[in-house]
Short mmCIF file of C-alpha atoms in Angstrom, two decimals:
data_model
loop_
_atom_site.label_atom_id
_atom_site.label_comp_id
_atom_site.label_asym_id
_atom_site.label_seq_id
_atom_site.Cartn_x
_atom_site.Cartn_y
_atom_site.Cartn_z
CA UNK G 553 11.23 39.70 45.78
CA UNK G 554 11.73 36.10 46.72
CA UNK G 555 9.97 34.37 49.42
CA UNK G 556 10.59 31.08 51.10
CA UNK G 557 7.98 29.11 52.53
CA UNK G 558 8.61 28.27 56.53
CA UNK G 559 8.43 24.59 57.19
CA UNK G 560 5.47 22.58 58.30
CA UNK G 561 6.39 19.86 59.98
CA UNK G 562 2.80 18.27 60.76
CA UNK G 563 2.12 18.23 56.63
CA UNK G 564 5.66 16.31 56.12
CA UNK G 565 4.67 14.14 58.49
CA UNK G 566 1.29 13.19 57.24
CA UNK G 567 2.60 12.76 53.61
CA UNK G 568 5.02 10.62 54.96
CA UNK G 569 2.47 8.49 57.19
CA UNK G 570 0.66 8.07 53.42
CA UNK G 571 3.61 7.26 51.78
CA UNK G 572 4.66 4.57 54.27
CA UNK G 573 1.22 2.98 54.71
CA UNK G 574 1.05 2.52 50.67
CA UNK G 575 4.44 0.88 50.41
CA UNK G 576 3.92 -2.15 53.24
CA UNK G 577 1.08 -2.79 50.84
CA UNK G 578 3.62 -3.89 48.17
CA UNK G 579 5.72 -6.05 49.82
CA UNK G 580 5.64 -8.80 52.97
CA UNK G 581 8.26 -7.21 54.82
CA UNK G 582 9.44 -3.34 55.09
CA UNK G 583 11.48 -1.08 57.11
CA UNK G 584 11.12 2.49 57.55
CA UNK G 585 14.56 4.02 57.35
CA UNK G 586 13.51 7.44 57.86
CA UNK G 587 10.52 9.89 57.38
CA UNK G 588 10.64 10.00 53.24
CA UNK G 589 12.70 6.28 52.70
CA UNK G 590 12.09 2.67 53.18
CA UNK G 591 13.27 -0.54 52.15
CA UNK G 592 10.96 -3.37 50.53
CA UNK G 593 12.10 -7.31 50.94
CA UNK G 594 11.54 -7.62 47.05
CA UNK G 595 12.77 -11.64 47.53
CA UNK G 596 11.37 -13.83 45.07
CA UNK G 597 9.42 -11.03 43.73
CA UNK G 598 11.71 -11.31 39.92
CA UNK G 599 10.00 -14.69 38.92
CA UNK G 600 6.76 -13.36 38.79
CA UNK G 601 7.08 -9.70 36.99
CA UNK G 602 9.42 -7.51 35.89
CA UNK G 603 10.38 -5.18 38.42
CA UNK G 604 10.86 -2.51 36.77
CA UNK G 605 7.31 -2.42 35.95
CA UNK G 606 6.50 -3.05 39.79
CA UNK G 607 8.32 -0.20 40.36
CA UNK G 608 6.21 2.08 37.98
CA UNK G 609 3.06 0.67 39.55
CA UNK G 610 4.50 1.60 42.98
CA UNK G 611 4.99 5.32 41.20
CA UNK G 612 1.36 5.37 40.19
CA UNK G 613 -0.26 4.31 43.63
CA UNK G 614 2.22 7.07 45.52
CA UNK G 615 1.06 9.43 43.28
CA UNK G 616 -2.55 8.76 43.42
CA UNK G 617 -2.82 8.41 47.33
CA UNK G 618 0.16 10.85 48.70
CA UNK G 619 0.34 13.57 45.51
CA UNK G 620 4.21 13.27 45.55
CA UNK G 621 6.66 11.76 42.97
CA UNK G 622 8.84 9.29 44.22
CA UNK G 623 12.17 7.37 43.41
CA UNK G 624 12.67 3.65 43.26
CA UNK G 625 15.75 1.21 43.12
CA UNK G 626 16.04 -2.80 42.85
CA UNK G 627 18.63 -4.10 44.30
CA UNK G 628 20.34 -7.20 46.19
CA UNK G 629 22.08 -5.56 48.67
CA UNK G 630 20.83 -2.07 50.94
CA UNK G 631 23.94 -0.12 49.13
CA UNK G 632 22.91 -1.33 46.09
CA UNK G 633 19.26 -0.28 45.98
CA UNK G 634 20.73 3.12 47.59
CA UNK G 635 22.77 3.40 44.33
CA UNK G 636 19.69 2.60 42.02
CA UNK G 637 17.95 4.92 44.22
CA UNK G 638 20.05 7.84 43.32
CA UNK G 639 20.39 6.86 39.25
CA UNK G 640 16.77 6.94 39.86
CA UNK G 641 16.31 10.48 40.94
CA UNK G 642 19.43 11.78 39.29
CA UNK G 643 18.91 10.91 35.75
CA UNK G 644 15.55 11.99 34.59
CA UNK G 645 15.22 9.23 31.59
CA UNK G 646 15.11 6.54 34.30
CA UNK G 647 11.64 7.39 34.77
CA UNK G 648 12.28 7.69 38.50
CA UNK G 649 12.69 3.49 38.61
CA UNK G 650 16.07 1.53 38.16
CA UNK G 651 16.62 -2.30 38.26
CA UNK G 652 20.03 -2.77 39.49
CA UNK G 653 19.85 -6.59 39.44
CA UNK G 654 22.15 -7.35 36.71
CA UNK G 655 25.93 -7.42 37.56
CA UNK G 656 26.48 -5.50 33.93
CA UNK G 657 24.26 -2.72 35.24
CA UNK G 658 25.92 -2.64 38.45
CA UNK G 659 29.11 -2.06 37.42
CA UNK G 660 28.42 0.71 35.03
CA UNK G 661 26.22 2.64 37.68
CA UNK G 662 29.70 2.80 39.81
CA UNK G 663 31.77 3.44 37.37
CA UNK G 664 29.65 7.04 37.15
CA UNK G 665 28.71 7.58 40.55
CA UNK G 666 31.88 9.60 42.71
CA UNK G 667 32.27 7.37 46.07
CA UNK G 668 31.07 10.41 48.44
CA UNK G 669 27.87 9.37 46.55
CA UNK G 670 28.07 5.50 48.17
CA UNK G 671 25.91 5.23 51.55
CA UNK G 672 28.07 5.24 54.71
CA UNK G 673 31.00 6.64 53.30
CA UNK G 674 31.10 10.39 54.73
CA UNK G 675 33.31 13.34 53.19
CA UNK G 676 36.41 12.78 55.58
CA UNK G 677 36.36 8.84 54.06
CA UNK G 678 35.61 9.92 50.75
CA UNK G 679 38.88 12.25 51.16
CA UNK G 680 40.93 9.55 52.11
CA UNK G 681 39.79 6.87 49.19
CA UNK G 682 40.48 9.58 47.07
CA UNK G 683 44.42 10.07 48.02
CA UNK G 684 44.57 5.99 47.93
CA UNK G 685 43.04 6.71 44.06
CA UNK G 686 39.79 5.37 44.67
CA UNK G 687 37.74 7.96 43.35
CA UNK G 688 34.27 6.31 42.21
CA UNK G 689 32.12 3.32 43.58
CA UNK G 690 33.50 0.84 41.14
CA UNK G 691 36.88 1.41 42.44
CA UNK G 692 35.06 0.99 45.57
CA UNK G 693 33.97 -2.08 45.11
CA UNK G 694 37.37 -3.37 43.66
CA UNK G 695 39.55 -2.68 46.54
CA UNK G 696 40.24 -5.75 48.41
CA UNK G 697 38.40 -6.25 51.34
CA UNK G 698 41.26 -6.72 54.01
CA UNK G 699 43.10 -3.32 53.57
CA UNK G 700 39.88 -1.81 53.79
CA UNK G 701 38.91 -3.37 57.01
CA UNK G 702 42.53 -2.08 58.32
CA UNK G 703 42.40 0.85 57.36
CA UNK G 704 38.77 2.26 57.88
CA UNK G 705 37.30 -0.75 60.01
CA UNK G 706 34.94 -2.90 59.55
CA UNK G 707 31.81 -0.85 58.53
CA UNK G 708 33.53 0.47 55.10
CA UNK G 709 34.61 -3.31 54.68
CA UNK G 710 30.72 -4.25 54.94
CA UNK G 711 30.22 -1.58 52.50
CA UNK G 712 32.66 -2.65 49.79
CA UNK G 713 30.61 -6.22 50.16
CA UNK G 714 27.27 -4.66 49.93
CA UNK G 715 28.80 -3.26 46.28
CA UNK G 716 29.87 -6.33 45.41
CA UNK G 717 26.02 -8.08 45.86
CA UNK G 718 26.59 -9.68 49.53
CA UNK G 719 23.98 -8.75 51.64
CA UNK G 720 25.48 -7.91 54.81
CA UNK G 721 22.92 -5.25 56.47
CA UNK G 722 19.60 -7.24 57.44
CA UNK G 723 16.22 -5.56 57.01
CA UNK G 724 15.17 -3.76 60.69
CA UNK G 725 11.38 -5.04 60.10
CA UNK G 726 11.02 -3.57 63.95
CA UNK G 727 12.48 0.50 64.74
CA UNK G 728 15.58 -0.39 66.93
CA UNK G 729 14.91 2.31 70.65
CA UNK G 730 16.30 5.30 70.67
CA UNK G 731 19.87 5.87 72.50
CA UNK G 732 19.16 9.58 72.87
CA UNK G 733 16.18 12.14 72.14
CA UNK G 734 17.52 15.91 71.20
CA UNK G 735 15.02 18.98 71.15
CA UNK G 736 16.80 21.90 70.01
CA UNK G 737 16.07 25.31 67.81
CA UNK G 738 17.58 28.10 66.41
CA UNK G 739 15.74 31.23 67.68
CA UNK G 740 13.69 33.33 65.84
CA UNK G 741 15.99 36.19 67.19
CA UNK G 742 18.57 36.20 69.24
CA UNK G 743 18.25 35.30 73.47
CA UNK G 744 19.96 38.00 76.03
CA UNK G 745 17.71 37.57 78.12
CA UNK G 746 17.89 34.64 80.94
CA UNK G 747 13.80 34.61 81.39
CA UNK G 748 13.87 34.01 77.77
CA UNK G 749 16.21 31.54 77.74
CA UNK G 750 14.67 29.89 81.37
CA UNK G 751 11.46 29.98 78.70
CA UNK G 752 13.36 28.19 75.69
CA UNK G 753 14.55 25.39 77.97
CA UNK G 754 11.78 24.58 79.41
CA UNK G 755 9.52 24.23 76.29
CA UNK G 756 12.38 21.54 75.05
CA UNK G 757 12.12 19.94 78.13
CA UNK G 758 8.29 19.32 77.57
CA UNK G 759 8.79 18.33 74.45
CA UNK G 760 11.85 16.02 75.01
CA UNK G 761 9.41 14.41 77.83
CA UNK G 762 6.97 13.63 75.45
CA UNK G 763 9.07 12.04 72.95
CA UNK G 764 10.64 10.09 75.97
CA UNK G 765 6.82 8.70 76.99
CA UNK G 766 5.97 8.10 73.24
CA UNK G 767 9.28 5.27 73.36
CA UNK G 768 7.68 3.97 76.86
CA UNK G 769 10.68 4.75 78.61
CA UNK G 770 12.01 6.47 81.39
CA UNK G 771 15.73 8.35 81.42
CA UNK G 772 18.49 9.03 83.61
CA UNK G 773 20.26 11.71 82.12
CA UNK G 774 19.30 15.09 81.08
CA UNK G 775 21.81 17.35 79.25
CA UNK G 776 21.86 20.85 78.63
CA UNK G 777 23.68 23.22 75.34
CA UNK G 778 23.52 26.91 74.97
CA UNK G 779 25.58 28.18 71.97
CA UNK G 780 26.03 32.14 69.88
CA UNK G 781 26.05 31.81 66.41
CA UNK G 782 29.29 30.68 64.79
CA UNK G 783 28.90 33.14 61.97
CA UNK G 784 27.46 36.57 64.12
CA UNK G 785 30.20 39.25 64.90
CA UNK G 786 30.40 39.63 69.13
CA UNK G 787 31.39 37.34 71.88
CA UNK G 788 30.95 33.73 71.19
CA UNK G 789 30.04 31.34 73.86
CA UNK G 790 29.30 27.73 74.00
CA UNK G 791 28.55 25.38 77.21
CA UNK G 792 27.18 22.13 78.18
CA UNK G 793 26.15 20.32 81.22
CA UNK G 794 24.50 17.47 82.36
CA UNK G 795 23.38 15.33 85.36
CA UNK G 796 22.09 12.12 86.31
CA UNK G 797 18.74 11.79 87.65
CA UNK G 798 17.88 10.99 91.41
CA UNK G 799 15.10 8.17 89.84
CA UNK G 800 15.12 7.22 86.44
CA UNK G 801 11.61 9.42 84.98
CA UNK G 802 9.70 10.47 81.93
CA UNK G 803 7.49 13.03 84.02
CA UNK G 804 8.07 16.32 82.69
CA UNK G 805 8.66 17.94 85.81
CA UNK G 806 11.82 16.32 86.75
CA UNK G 807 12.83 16.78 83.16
CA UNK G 808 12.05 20.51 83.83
CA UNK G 809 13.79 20.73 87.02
CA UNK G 810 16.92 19.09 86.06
CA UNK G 811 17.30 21.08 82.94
CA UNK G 812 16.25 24.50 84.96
CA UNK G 813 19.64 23.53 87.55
CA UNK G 814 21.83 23.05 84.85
CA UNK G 815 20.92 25.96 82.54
CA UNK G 816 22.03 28.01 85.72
CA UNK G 817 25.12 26.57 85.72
CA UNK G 818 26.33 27.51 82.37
CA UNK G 819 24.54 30.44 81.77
CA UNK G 820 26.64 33.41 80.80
CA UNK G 821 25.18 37.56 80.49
CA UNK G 822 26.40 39.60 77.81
CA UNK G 823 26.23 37.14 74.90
CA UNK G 824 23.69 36.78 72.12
CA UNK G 825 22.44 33.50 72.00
CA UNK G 826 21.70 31.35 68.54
CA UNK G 827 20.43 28.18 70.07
CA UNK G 828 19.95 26.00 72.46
CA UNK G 829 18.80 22.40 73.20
CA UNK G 830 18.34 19.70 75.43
CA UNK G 831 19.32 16.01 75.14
CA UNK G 832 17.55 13.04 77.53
CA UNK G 833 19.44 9.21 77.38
CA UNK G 834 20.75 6.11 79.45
CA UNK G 835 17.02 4.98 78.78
CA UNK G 836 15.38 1.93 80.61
CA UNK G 837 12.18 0.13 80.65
CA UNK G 838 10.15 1.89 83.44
CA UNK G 839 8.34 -1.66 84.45
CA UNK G 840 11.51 -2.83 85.51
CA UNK G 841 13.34 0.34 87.25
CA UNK G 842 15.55 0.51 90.40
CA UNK G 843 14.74 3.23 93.10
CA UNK G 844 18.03 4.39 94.73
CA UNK G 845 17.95 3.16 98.20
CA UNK G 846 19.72 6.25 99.62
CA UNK G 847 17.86 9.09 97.88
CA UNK G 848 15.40 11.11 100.22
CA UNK G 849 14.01 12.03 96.61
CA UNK G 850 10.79 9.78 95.68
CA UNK G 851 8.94 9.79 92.27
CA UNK G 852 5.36 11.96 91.94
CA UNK G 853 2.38 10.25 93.47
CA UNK G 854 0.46 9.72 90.33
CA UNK G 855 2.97 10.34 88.03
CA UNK G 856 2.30 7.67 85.11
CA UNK G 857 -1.30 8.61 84.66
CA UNK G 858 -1.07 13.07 84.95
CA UNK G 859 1.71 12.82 82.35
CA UNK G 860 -0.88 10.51 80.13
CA UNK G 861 -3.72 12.89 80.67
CA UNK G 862 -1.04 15.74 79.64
CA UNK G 863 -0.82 13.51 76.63
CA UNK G 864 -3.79 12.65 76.05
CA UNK G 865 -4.93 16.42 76.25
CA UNK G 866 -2.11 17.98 74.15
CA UNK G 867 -2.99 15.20 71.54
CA UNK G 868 -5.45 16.75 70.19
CA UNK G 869 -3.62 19.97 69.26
CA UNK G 870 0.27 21.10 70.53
CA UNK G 871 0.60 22.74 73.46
CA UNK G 872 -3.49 22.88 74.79
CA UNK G 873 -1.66 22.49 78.23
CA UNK G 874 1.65 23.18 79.23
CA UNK G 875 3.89 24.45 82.02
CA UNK G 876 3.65 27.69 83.60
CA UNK G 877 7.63 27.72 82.77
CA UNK G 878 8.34 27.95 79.32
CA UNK G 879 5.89 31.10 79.57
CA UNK G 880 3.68 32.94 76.88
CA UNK G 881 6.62 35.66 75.31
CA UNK G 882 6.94 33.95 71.84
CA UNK G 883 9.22 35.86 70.29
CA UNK G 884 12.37 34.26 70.72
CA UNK G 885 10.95 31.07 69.63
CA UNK G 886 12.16 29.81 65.71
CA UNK G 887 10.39 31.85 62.95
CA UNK G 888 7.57 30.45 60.89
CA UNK G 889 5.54 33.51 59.00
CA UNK G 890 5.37 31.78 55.91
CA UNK G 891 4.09 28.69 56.87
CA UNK G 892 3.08 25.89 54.00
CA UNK G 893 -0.65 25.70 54.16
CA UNK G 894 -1.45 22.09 55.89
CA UNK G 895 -3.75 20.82 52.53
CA UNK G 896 -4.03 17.11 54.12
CA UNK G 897 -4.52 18.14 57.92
CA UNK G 898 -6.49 21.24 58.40
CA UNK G 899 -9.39 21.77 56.81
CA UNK G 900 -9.13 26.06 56.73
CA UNK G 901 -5.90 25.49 54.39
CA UNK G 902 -8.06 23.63 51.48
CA UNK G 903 -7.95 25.44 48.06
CA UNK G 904 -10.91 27.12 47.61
CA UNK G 905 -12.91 27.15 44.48
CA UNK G 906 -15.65 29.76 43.32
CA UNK G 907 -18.13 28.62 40.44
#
C-alpha cells in the first residue's frame, strides 16, 4: 500500500521564508522569483573568490538553517544562471553548484540541454524550433536574432541574447503588483449541491479579499468559474462570469456579494462539479480612488478598519472568524488526511524522543 502525503502549505512557506532570508545575506541585491527560487546580483563578486566555492558555502548555510538541499548556478545573464541551475540539479557530480561564466562552458551546457529545457520557451515554441531544426539551446543561441524576432516576437529574441551573455532581463529588486489574484480548488468530492457550492464561493471570496488587502489595494472586478471534471464520465459543464464593482473595494463583503450574484447566474443542476474559483483585478491604490457620482451604492461605514480587525484576528490562526456564508459542511472542501506534519511551525508535530 502506497500513501501520499497531502500538502502543507504553511510548512512550504516557512522553509521558503528561511531559505530567502539566508540568501539576501549573500549578496547586496536579490530578487525573489518565486516561493523556492531567487536570483543573486553576483557583480564583481569573481575577483575576490571563486564562485564555485561561494556557491558550496551558500549549500552549507541552506542546509544548516532551512534542512533542505539546494541548487546553484553562476551566470551573466538570468537564462544563463537558469541553465547552470538545471546542470546543477540534473547532473549529480556537479555537486548541486555550476559556474557557467566561461563561454567554453556555456556552449557545451547547450549543446546537451533540449531547447524546451531554455526558460521562456514553452512546448508549442519548442515545437516550432524544432521543425525550423533547432532542437537544443546551442542551436538556440545560434539562430540569428532578426528571424527570431519575426517569427516568435520579441521575447524569444531577448532570449536568444540572454544565451549569448547579454543581459537583457534586469534584476526586480522590488515584487512588481499583482494584475490579478485567483483562489480556486478542486473539491474533495464532487459539488451537486448549490448550498455547497454558495459555501465554496464564498470561502474563495474571503480568501481572495485577504490577499487583495495584503497588496493594499482595492479591485473593480470580481469574476466567477464553475467547471466538471474534464476526465469524469457525465455531463460536462463549464461557465464564467464577471462584473464590475459599483466602488472599487477590498471589504470582503462586496467581494462576497458580487461573487454570490454571479454564481447564480451560471449555475447549472444536474452536473457534478470538479472546481471552482474566483478571480479579483483592475486593481488601484485605495488612497487615491474615484466614487461613481451616479451610484446610490456607498462604501461600508468603517470599512478599512473591521476588515483589519478581521485580519488582524484571523492572523493568528486561518479562519478564527469568518462569514456566516461559506458555512461549517466541510466536506466538499479539497482533501488533506495525510497532512505533512508542520516540524518548523507547530510545536505538537515535533519528533518526539524517549530516553
Amino acid at each position: 500500500m502506497t500513501g501520499i502525503l497531502s500538502q502543507l502549505y504553511v510548512l512550504y512557506a516557512d522553509i521558503s521564508n528561511r531559505v530567502m532570508d539566508t540568501l539576501s545575506d549573500f549578496a547586496p541585491r536579490v530578487e525573489t522569483y518565486s516561493i523556492d527560487e531567487q536570483y543573486l546580483d553576483m557583480t564583481g563578486m569573481s575577483r575576490n573568490f571563486p564562485l564555485e566555492d561561494y556557491g558550496r558555502k551558500i549549500q552549507q548555510r541552506i542546509l544548516q538553517i532551512a534542512h533542505v538541499p539546494v541548487g546553484v548556478g553562476f551566470a551573466q545573464t538570468k537564462t544563463l544562471a537558469k541553465l547552470a541551475n538545471h546542470a546543477a540539479k540534473t547532473w549529480t557530480k556537479t555537486g548541486g553548484v555550476v559556474d557557467l561564466s566561461a563561454t567554453s562552458r556555456q556552449k557545451r551546457l547547450m549543446s546537451l540541454v533540449p531547447v524546451n529545457e531554455v526558460w521562456g520557451v514553452g512546448r508549442k515554441i519548442s515545437n516550432r524550433l524544432n521543425a525550423m531544426g533547432i532542437v537544443t539551446a546551442l542551436d538556440l543561441a545560434r539562430a540569428e536574432t532578426t528571424m527570431i524576432r519575426k517569427t516568435f516576437g520579441v521575447v524569444v529574441e531577448r532570449t536568444v541574447r540572454e544565451l549569448n551573455g547579454e543581459s537583457c532581463i534586469e534584476l526586480e529588486e522590488v515584487a512588481k503588483t499583482k494584475e490579478q489574484i485567483i483562489c480556486s480548488r478542486s473539491f474533495g468530492k464532487k459539488i451537486e449541491l448549490y448550498e455547497h457550492m454558495h459555501q465554496a464561493i464564498c470561502e474563495y471570496s474571503e480568501r481572495a479579499a485577504e490577499k487583495l488587502r495584503a497588496e493594499k489595494r482595492v479591485c473593480s472586478f470580481v469574476s466567477v468559474f464553475i467547471q466538471t471534471s474534464h476526465y469524469a464520465s457525465g455531463p460536462q459543464y463549464y461557465n464564467h462570469r464577471s462584473e464590475r464593482l459599483e466602488y472599487p473595494s477590498a471589504d470582503t463583503r462586496d467581494i462576497i456579494n458580487a461573487a454570490v450574484r454571479l454564481l447564480k447566474t451560471i449555475w447549472k443542476s444536474g452536473v457534478k462539479y470538479h472546481k471552482a474559483g474566483i478571480m479579483l483585478t483592475d486593481f488601484s491604490d485605495p488612497s487615491v480612488t474615484q466614487l461613481n457620482l451616479f451610484s446610490d451604492s456607498k462604501p461600508y461605514k468603517g470599512s478599512e478598519q473591521l476588515m483589519k480587525t478581521l485580519d488582524q484576528i484571523n492572523n493568528r490562526g486561518v479562519s478564527k472568524i469568518w462569514f456566516a456564508g461559506k458555512g461549517m459542511d466541510t466536506n466538499w472542501r479539497m482533501k488533506r488526511e495525510m497532512l505533512s506534519p508542520a516540524y518548523t511551525t507547530r510545536i505538537s508535530d515535533l519528533p518526539v524522543v524517549k530516553i
